[in-house]
Coordinates of C-alpha atoms in Angstrom, one line a residue:
M1 CA 116.8 87.1 83.7
L2 CA 117.0 90.6 85.3
L3 CA 114.2 91.9 87.6
K4 CA 114.5 95.3 89.2
Y5 CA 111.9 96.8 91.6
F6 CA 111.1 100.5 91.8
Y7 CA 108.9 102.0 94.5
D8 CA 107.6 105.5 94.9
Q9 CA 106.9 105.9 98.6
K10 CA 104.9 109.1 98.0
L11 CA 102.3 107.4 95.9
A12 CA 102.8 103.8 97.1
H13 CA 103.5 102.8 93.5
A14 CA 105.5 99.8 92.4
S15 CA 106.9 99.3 88.9
Y16 CA 109.4 96.8 87.5
L17 CA 112.1 96.5 84.9
V18 CA 112.4 93.0 83.5
G19 CA 115.4 92.2 81.3
C20 CA 116.8 89.3 79.3
Q21 CA 120.5 89.3 79.9
K22 CA 121.2 87.1 76.9
T23 CA 119.6 89.4 74.3
K24 CA 120.2 92.6 76.3
E25 CA 116.5 93.7 76.0
A26 CA 114.2 94.9 78.7
I27 CA 110.7 96.0 79.4
V28 CA 109.1 98.1 82.1
V29 CA 105.8 97.0 83.8
D30 CA 103.4 99.7 85.0
P31 CA 105.9 102.6 84.7
G32 CA 105.5 105.9 86.4
R33 CA 105.9 109.2 84.5
D34 CA 109.3 109.8 86.0
I35 CA 111.1 107.5 83.5
E36 CA 114.7 108.6 84.0
Q37 CA 115.0 106.0 86.8
Y38 CA 114.3 103.2 84.3
L39 CA 116.6 104.7 81.6
E40 CA 119.4 105.0 84.2
M41 CA 118.9 101.4 85.4
A42 CA 118.8 100.0 81.9
Q43 CA 122.1 101.8 81.1
R44 CA 123.7 100.5 84.3
E45 CA 122.6 96.9 83.6
G46 CA 123.6 97.1 79.9
V47 CA 120.2 96.4 78.5
K48 CA 118.0 98.3 76.0
L49 CA 114.4 99.3 76.9
T50 CA 112.4 97.9 74.0
G51 CA 108.9 97.7 75.5
V52 CA 106.5 98.8 78.2
A53 CA 103.6 96.8 79.5
E54 CA 100.6 98.0 81.5
T55 CA 98.1 96.0 83.5
H56 CA 95.3 98.6 83.1
I57 CA 94.5 102.3 82.7
H58 CA 95.8 103.6 86.0
A59 CA 93.8 106.2 88.0
D60 CA 96.2 107.3 90.7
Y61 CA 99.2 108.4 88.7
V62 CA 100.1 109.4 85.2
S63 CA 101.5 106.5 83.3
G64 CA 105.0 106.6 81.8
A65 CA 104.1 104.3 79.0
R66 CA 103.6 107.1 76.4
E67 CA 106.7 108.9 77.6
L68 CA 108.8 105.7 77.0
A69 CA 107.2 105.1 73.6
E70 CA 108.0 108.6 72.6
R71 CA 111.4 109.0 74.1
V72 CA 113.0 105.6 73.3
G73 CA 110.6 103.9 70.9
A74 CA 109.4 101.4 73.4
K75 CA 106.7 99.1 72.1
L76 CA 103.4 99.3 73.9
Y77 CA 101.9 96.1 75.4
V78 CA 98.5 97.2 76.6
S79 CA 95.0 95.8 77.2
D80 CA 92.4 95.5 74.5
E81 CA 89.9 94.0 77.0
G82 CA 86.8 95.7 78.4
P83 CA 84.3 98.1 76.8
A84 CA 85.0 100.5 74.1
E85 CA 85.2 103.5 76.4
W86 CA 88.2 102.0 78.2
K87 CA 90.6 101.5 75.3
Y88 CA 94.0 103.2 74.9
E89 CA 93.2 106.0 72.5
Y90 CA 96.8 106.9 71.8
A91 CA 98.2 103.4 71.2
D92 CA 97.8 103.6 67.4
Q93 CA 100.3 106.4 67.4
Y94 CA 103.1 104.0 68.3
E95 CA 104.2 100.4 67.8
A96 CA 101.8 98.5 70.0
Q97 CA 100.4 95.1 70.6
L98 CA 96.8 95.2 72.0
L99 CA 96.4 92.3 74.4
K100 CA 93.5 90.0 75.2
E101 CA 93.1 86.8 77.3
G102 CA 95.5 84.1 76.1
D103 CA 97.8 86.4 74.2
T104 CA 101.6 86.1 74.7
F105 CA 104.6 88.3 73.9
Q106 CA 108.3 87.9 74.3
V107 CA 111.1 90.2 75.5
G108 CA 114.2 88.4 74.5
N109 CA 113.8 84.9 76.0
I110 CA 111.3 86.0 78.6
R111 CA 107.7 85.0 77.9
F112 CA 104.6 86.9 79.1
D113 CA 101.2 85.3 79.1
V114 CA 98.1 87.5 79.4
L115 CA 95.3 86.8 81.8
H116 CA 92.1 89.0 81.7
T117 CA 91.5 89.8 85.4
P118 CA 88.6 92.3 85.5
G119 CA 87.0 93.8 88.5
H120 CA 89.3 96.7 89.7
T121 CA 88.7 97.9 86.1
P122 CA 87.0 96.2 83.2
E123 CA 90.2 96.2 81.1
S124 CA 92.5 94.9 83.8
I125 CA 95.0 92.2 82.8
S126 CA 97.8 90.3 84.5
F127 CA 101.1 89.0 83.2
L128 CA 102.5 85.5 83.9
L129 CA 106.2 85.5 83.5
T130 CA 108.3 82.5 82.3
D131 CA 112.1 82.7 82.1
Q132 CA 112.6 80.6 79.1
G133 CA 116.2 81.9 78.8
G134 CA 116.9 80.1 82.1
G135 CA 115.4 76.9 80.8
A136 CA 112.0 77.2 82.5
N137 CA 108.8 76.0 80.8
E138 CA 106.5 77.1 83.6
P139 CA 105.9 80.6 85.0
M140 CA 107.8 81.9 88.0
G141 CA 105.5 84.8 88.9
I142 CA 102.7 87.1 88.0
F143 CA 102.4 90.9 87.6
T144 CA 99.0 91.6 89.1
G145 CA 98.8 95.3 88.8
D146 CA 95.9 96.5 90.9
F147 CA 94.2 93.1 90.9
V148 CA 95.9 91.3 93.8
F149 CA 98.0 93.1 96.4
V150 CA 100.0 91.8 99.3
G151 CA 97.2 91.2 101.9
S152 CA 94.5 92.8 99.8
I153 CA 92.8 93.1 96.5
G154 CA 92.0 96.0 94.2
R155 CA 88.9 98.0 94.8
P156 CA 86.1 97.7 92.2
D157 CA 84.3 101.0 93.0
L158 CA 86.7 103.6 91.5
L159 CA 84.8 103.9 88.2
E160 CA 81.7 104.8 90.2
A161 CA 83.3 106.7 93.1
A162 CA 85.8 108.8 91.1
A163 CA 84.7 108.6 87.4
G164 CA 81.0 108.7 88.0
V165 CA 80.1 105.5 86.1
Q166 CA 76.9 104.8 88.0
G167 CA 76.2 101.1 88.9
S168 CA 79.7 100.0 88.0
A169 CA 80.8 99.2 91.6
E170 CA 78.6 96.2 92.1
V171 CA 79.3 94.9 88.5
G172 CA 83.0 95.3 89.1
A173 CA 82.8 93.6 92.5
K174 CA 81.2 90.5 90.9
Q175 CA 83.8 90.4 88.1
L176 CA 86.5 90.8 90.8
Y177 CA 85.0 87.8 92.6
H178 CA 85.4 85.6 89.6
S179 CA 88.9 86.9 88.9
A180 CA 89.8 86.1 92.5
Q181 CA 88.5 82.5 92.1
R182 CA 90.7 82.1 89.1
F183 CA 93.7 83.5 90.9
K184 CA 93.3 80.8 93.5
E185 CA 93.7 78.2 90.8
L186 CA 97.2 79.3 90.0
P187 CA 100.2 77.3 91.4
D188 CA 101.0 78.2 95.0
Y189 CA 104.7 78.8 94.2
L190 CA 104.1 81.7 91.9
Q191 CA 105.6 85.0 93.1
V192 CA 103.1 87.9 93.1
W193 CA 104.3 91.3 92.0
P194 CA 101.7 94.0 92.5
A195 CA 101.6 97.7 91.4
H196 CA 101.0 99.2 94.9
G197 CA 101.8 98.8 98.5
A198 CA 100.6 100.2 101.9
G199 CA 99.1 103.6 101.6
S200 CA 97.6 103.3 98.2
A201 CA 93.9 104.3 97.7
C202 CA 93.5 101.6 95.1
G203 CA 92.4 99.1 97.8
K204 CA 92.0 98.7 101.6
G205 CA 94.5 97.2 104.0
L206 CA 97.4 96.8 101.6
G207 CA 100.5 95.2 103.1
A208 CA 103.9 96.9 103.2
I209 CA 105.8 93.8 101.9
P210 CA 107.0 94.3 98.3
S211 CA 105.9 90.9 97.0
S212 CA 104.2 87.7 98.0
T213 CA 103.3 84.3 96.6
V214 CA 100.0 82.9 95.3
G215 CA 100.0 80.3 98.1
Y216 CA 100.5 82.8 100.9
E217 CA 97.8 85.1 99.6
K218 CA 95.4 82.2 99.3
R219 CA 96.0 81.4 102.9
F220 CA 96.1 84.9 104.5
N221 CA 94.7 87.5 102.1
P222 CA 91.2 88.4 103.6
A223 CA 89.7 89.1 100.2
L224 CA 90.6 85.6 99.0
Q225 CA 88.8 83.8 101.9
Y226 CA 85.3 84.2 100.4
A227 CA 83.7 81.3 98.5
D228 CA 80.3 83.0 98.2
E229 CA 79.9 85.8 95.7
T230 CA 77.4 87.9 97.7
E231 CA 79.6 87.8 100.8
F232 CA 82.6 88.8 98.8
V233 CA 80.7 91.7 97.2
N234 CA 79.6 93.0 100.6
Y235 CA 83.1 92.7 101.9
I236 CA 84.9 94.4 99.0
L237 CA 82.4 97.3 98.7
S238 CA 82.5 98.2 102.5
D239 CA 85.0 100.5 104.2
Q240 CA 87.0 101.5 101.2
P241 CA 89.0 104.7 101.5
E242 CA 87.7 107.9 100.0
A243 CA 88.4 107.9 96.2
P244 CA 90.6 111.0 95.5
R245 CA 88.8 113.4 93.2
Y246 CA 91.8 113.5 90.8
F247 CA 91.4 109.8 90.0
A248 CA 88.8 110.6 87.3
V249 CA 91.3 113.0 85.7
M250 CA 94.0 110.4 85.7
K251 CA 91.8 107.8 84.1
R252 CA 91.0 110.2 81.3
V253 CA 94.6 111.3 80.9
N254 CA 96.0 107.8 80.8
K255 CA 93.3 106.7 78.3
E256 CA 93.7 109.6 75.9
G257 CA 97.5 109.8 76.3
P258 CA 99.5 112.1 78.7
L259 CA 101.4 115.1 77.5
V260 CA 105.0 114.0 76.6
L261 CA 107.2 115.9 79.0
G262 CA 110.7 115.1 77.6
K263 CA 113.7 116.0 79.8
V264 CA 112.3 118.3 82.5
T265 CA 114.3 121.5 83.0
L266 CA 113.4 123.5 86.1
P267 CA 112.8 127.2 85.7
K268 CA 114.4 130.0 87.5
P269 CA 112.4 131.7 90.3
L270 CA 110.0 134.4 89.4
P271 CA 110.3 137.9 90.9
A272 CA 108.1 139.2 93.7
L273 CA 104.7 137.5 94.1
Q274 CA 102.0 140.0 93.2
E275 CA 98.7 140.3 95.1
S276 CA 96.8 140.2 91.8
L277 CA 98.2 136.7 91.2
V278 CA 97.1 135.5 94.6
S279 CA 93.6 136.9 94.1
S280 CA 93.3 135.3 90.6
S281 CA 92.0 131.9 89.7
A282 CA 95.5 130.5 90.0
T283 CA 96.5 128.3 93.0
V284 CA 99.6 129.4 94.9
I285 CA 100.9 126.6 97.0
D286 CA 103.5 127.2 99.8
L287 CA 105.4 123.9 100.3
S288 CA 106.8 124.9 103.7
P289 CA 106.4 122.8 106.8
S290 CA 103.1 123.7 108.4
S291 CA 104.8 125.1 111.5
E292 CA 106.7 127.6 109.4
F293 CA 103.6 128.5 107.3
A294 CA 101.5 129.0 110.4
T295 CA 104.1 131.6 111.7
A296 CA 104.3 133.6 108.5
H297 CA 102.9 133.3 104.9
V298 CA 101.7 135.4 102.1
P299 CA 98.0 136.1 102.4
G300 CA 95.8 134.1 100.1
T301 CA 98.2 131.3 99.6
I302 CA 97.6 127.7 100.7
N303 CA 99.9 125.3 102.5
I304 CA 100.6 121.8 101.3
P305 CA 104.0 120.7 102.8
L306 CA 106.2 118.9 100.3
S307 CA 106.0 115.7 102.3
M308 CA 102.2 115.8 101.8
L309 CA 102.1 117.0 98.2
A310 CA 101.5 113.6 96.6
A311 CA 98.7 112.8 99.0
W312 CA 96.7 116.0 98.8
A313 CA 97.5 118.1 95.7
G314 CA 95.3 116.0 93.6
W315 CA 92.4 116.6 95.9
L316 CA 92.8 120.3 96.3
V317 CA 94.2 121.7 93.1
D318 CA 92.0 122.8 90.2
Y319 CA 93.6 121.0 87.2
D320 CA 92.2 123.5 84.8
Q321 CA 93.9 126.5 86.4
P322 CA 97.6 127.5 86.6
V323 CA 99.6 126.6 89.7
Y324 CA 102.4 128.5 91.3
L325 CA 104.8 127.3 94.1
I326 CA 106.5 129.0 97.0
A327 CA 109.4 126.8 97.9
D328 CA 113.1 126.5 98.7
A329 CA 115.2 125.8 95.6
A330 CA 116.3 122.4 97.0
D331 CA 112.6 121.2 97.2
L332 CA 111.8 122.1 93.6
P333 CA 112.9 118.9 91.7
E334 CA 110.8 116.7 94.0
A335 CA 107.8 119.0 93.9
Y336 CA 107.8 119.1 90.1
R337 CA 108.2 115.3 89.9
V338 CA 105.3 114.7 92.2
L339 CA 103.0 117.2 90.5
H340 CA 103.8 115.9 87.1
K341 CA 103.3 112.3 88.3
I342 CA 99.7 113.1 89.3
G343 CA 99.0 115.1 86.2
I344 CA 99.4 118.7 87.4
D345 CA 101.3 120.0 84.4
R346 CA 100.2 123.6 84.6
V347 CA 103.0 124.7 87.0
S348 CA 103.5 128.2 85.7
G349 CA 106.4 129.2 88.0
W350 CA 107.7 129.4 91.5
F351 CA 108.9 131.9 94.1
E352 CA 111.6 131.6 96.7
R353 CA 110.1 131.5 100.1
S354 CA 113.1 133.3 101.6
G355 CA 112.5 136.1 99.2
E356 CA 108.8 136.4 100.2
I357 CA 109.8 136.4 103.9
Q358 CA 112.5 139.0 103.5
S359 CA 110.4 141.3 101.4
G360 CA 107.8 141.6 104.1
R361 CA 105.0 140.1 102.0
A362 CA 104.5 137.2 104.4
T363 CA 102.3 139.2 106.7
E364 CA 99.7 136.6 107.7
H365 CA 99.7 133.8 110.3
Y366 CA 97.2 131.7 112.2
P367 CA 97.2 130.4 115.8
V368 CA 97.9 126.8 116.8
K369 CA 96.6 126.0 120.3
T370 CA 96.5 123.0 122.5
P371 CA 93.3 121.0 123.5
A372 CA 93.5 122.4 127.0
E373 CA 93.4 126.0 125.6
L374 CA 90.6 125.3 123.1
A375 CA 88.4 122.9 125.0
P376 CA 86.3 125.5 126.9
Q377 CA 85.5 127.4 123.7
I378 CA 84.7 124.2 121.8
E379 CA 82.5 122.8 124.5
S380 CA 80.6 126.1 125.0
G381 CA 80.0 126.5 121.2
E382 CA 82.0 129.7 121.1
V383 CA 83.9 128.3 118.1
A384 CA 83.0 125.7 115.5
L385 CA 85.2 122.6 115.4
F386 CA 85.8 121.0 112.0
D387 CA 87.1 117.4 112.0
V388 CA 88.8 116.9 108.6
R389 CA 89.7 113.2 108.9
A390 CA 88.3 110.4 106.8
D391 CA 85.0 108.7 107.4
S392 CA 86.6 105.6 109.0
E393 CA 88.5 107.7 111.5
W394 CA 85.5 109.8 112.4
N395 CA 83.4 106.7 112.9
Q396 CA 85.9 105.3 115.3
G397 CA 85.6 108.3 117.6
H398 CA 85.4 112.1 117.6
V399 CA 84.9 115.2 119.7
P400 CA 81.2 115.5 120.5
Q401 CA 80.9 119.1 119.3
A402 CA 82.8 118.4 116.0
E403 CA 81.4 118.8 112.5
H404 CA 82.7 116.3 110.0
R405 CA 84.4 118.1 107.1
F406 CA 86.7 115.7 105.2
L407 CA 89.7 117.6 103.9
G408 CA 89.4 116.2 100.4
H409 CA 86.0 117.8 100.0
F410 CA 87.1 121.3 100.9
P411 CA 87.3 122.6 97.2
D412 CA 83.6 121.7 96.7
M413 CA 82.5 122.9 100.2
I414 CA 84.5 126.0 100.9
S415 CA 83.0 128.3 98.3
T416 CA 79.5 127.8 99.7
L417 CA 80.5 127.7 103.4
E418 CA 79.1 130.5 105.6
C419 CA 80.6 130.7 109.0
H420 CA 79.3 133.1 111.7
Q421 CA 82.0 132.4 114.3
P422 CA 85.7 131.4 114.4
V423 CA 86.6 127.9 113.3
V424 CA 89.0 125.3 114.9
V425 CA 90.3 122.6 112.6
Q426 CA 91.4 119.2 113.8
C427 CA 92.7 115.9 112.3
R428 CA 94.5 113.0 113.9
S429 CA 97.8 114.7 114.6
G430 CA 97.5 118.3 113.3
A431 CA 99.1 117.8 109.9
R432 CA 96.0 117.5 107.7
S433 CA 94.2 120.2 109.7
A434 CA 97.1 122.6 109.0
I435 CA 96.3 122.3 105.3
A436 CA 92.6 122.9 106.1
A437 CA 93.6 125.9 108.1
S438 CA 95.4 127.4 105.2
L439 CA 92.4 126.8 102.9
L440 CA 89.9 128.4 105.3
Q441 CA 92.1 131.4 106.0
A442 CA 92.6 132.0 102.3
A443 CA 88.8 132.0 102.1
G444 CA 88.6 134.7 104.7
I445 CA 87.6 132.6 107.7
D446 CA 89.1 133.1 111.2
V447 CA 90.8 129.8 111.9
T448 CA 92.9 128.0 114.6
N449 CA 94.6 124.7 114.3
L450 CA 94.2 122.2 117.1
A451 CA 97.8 121.2 118.1
G452 CA 98.3 117.4 118.2
G453 CA 94.7 116.8 116.8
Y454 CA 92.4 114.1 118.1
Q455 CA 95.3 112.1 119.6
A456 CA 96.2 115.0 121.8
W457 CA 92.6 115.6 122.7
E458 CA 92.3 111.9 123.8
T459 CA 95.6 112.1 125.7
A460 CA 94.3 115.1 127.6
G461 CA 91.4 113.0 128.8
L462 CA 88.8 115.2 127.1
P463 CA 85.4 113.9 126.0
T464 CA 85.0 111.8 122.9
T465 CA 82.1 109.9 121.3
G466 CA 81.6 107.2 118.6
S467 CA 79.3 107.4 115.6
S468 CA 77.4 105.2 113.3
G469 CA 78.3 107.5 110.4
P470 CA 79.4 111.0 109.5
I471 CA 77.2 113.9 110.1
S472 CA 77.1 117.2 108.2
C473 CA 76.7 120.4 110.1
S474 CA 74.4 121.6 107.2
T475 CA 71.8 119.2 108.5
S476 CA 72.1 120.4 112.1
S477 CA 69.9 123.1 113.5
T478 CA 72.6 124.2 115.9
A479 CA 75.4 124.4 113.3
A480 CA 77.4 127.6 113.3
C481 CA 78.7 127.0 109.8
S482 CA 76.3 126.1 107.0
L483 CA 76.6 125.2 103.4
E484 CA 74.5 127.6 101.3
K485 CA 73.8 127.8 97.6
K486 CA 74.9 131.2 96.5
S487 CA 73.5 132.8 93.4

């Protein structure tokens, strides 16, 4: 048997190629949209990709299942569990086996047994793998998808938090509890191969180790220590990370069937960026490091550095409008890969950053100042301070004068934001707040980024406070910036 592990660090996504070396056949489990990596590995190992299996309809990236079915004729092995609204609508266009609890399928001499493991999503399934070609008659491991991770378990609230399915979080949590009890009945020696690692928003506290065993997870996974359903539900629904707004888009795209990309050919750069484009409904993203963007950029553009594109583009980009990039040519392949993988397909072109700088169109900048420089203005109320970190970070401690404005909510907030004084933005280290600074400046707000963020503020010995929960400046009578409904 052949087992190859693929990991996309940007999205904390794990996928697997499983091959039978006797029959020269292989299958990919939970593939990403960038399928060239699987095709290249299959060719290198001398196997043919004949199938693709998915544990559930993914919400955090565009699946490569349809791409493989279209490009190489891979047979689809996908879930037929769960309610009618969570079925694979495109599966009937290809050779497919719709899977339910107790079903099996073969790839060469490798056997896959299907377990229905709902909770993270209603249709979620797991695959027990038995290497019959190696003489085994018992499974060696389980592909758990987003059900069980190393050190964690899949969150059950995404349908409610991201897709707006009211009341589904508690129902999912109860289903997840029963799935977890069933998992604990599996043999301790089974290897566990999850679809995500540390950094994924599909759960809390995911470990950075690629794989584990059932026995180890039973002993040390916090979510598997609960024998009481109510206690488990309370645990699993508390302190989950914010659900990225694009997750609802991904669920729909992966259910209906993603656009087939084919072999991606990168376009040539467009001529000079016109002011009319920047002022249109299109989004123009400058991929430069934040320090370079702060020094000089084209007015009206926003800054999401390439290293942060996977984490934040899905939060901040309007999927229904065209996107343009300002980038160095060397960064373009990775930018297109990341954007396609999170479903941003309307990339209408790009501009060379060097050309925009040399032409003199990069006429705007914003200041970056230290805590010592800004503390007097913040403490006196001369400027408004926006803390753009997540709820959990804010609750652990924040600057007393800060207003909590999570970066991911900026697209909904910024169009109705009225500020009557300059704004300082701050995160943990200054990276996320740099993105916020670009968004605020593009909206016409006088903004400064706090260098080093909250870490630097603490290091400087400046005042901080804790909180029992986030506060919104729109509810404060002393707020300098308010959220107003505009007609």
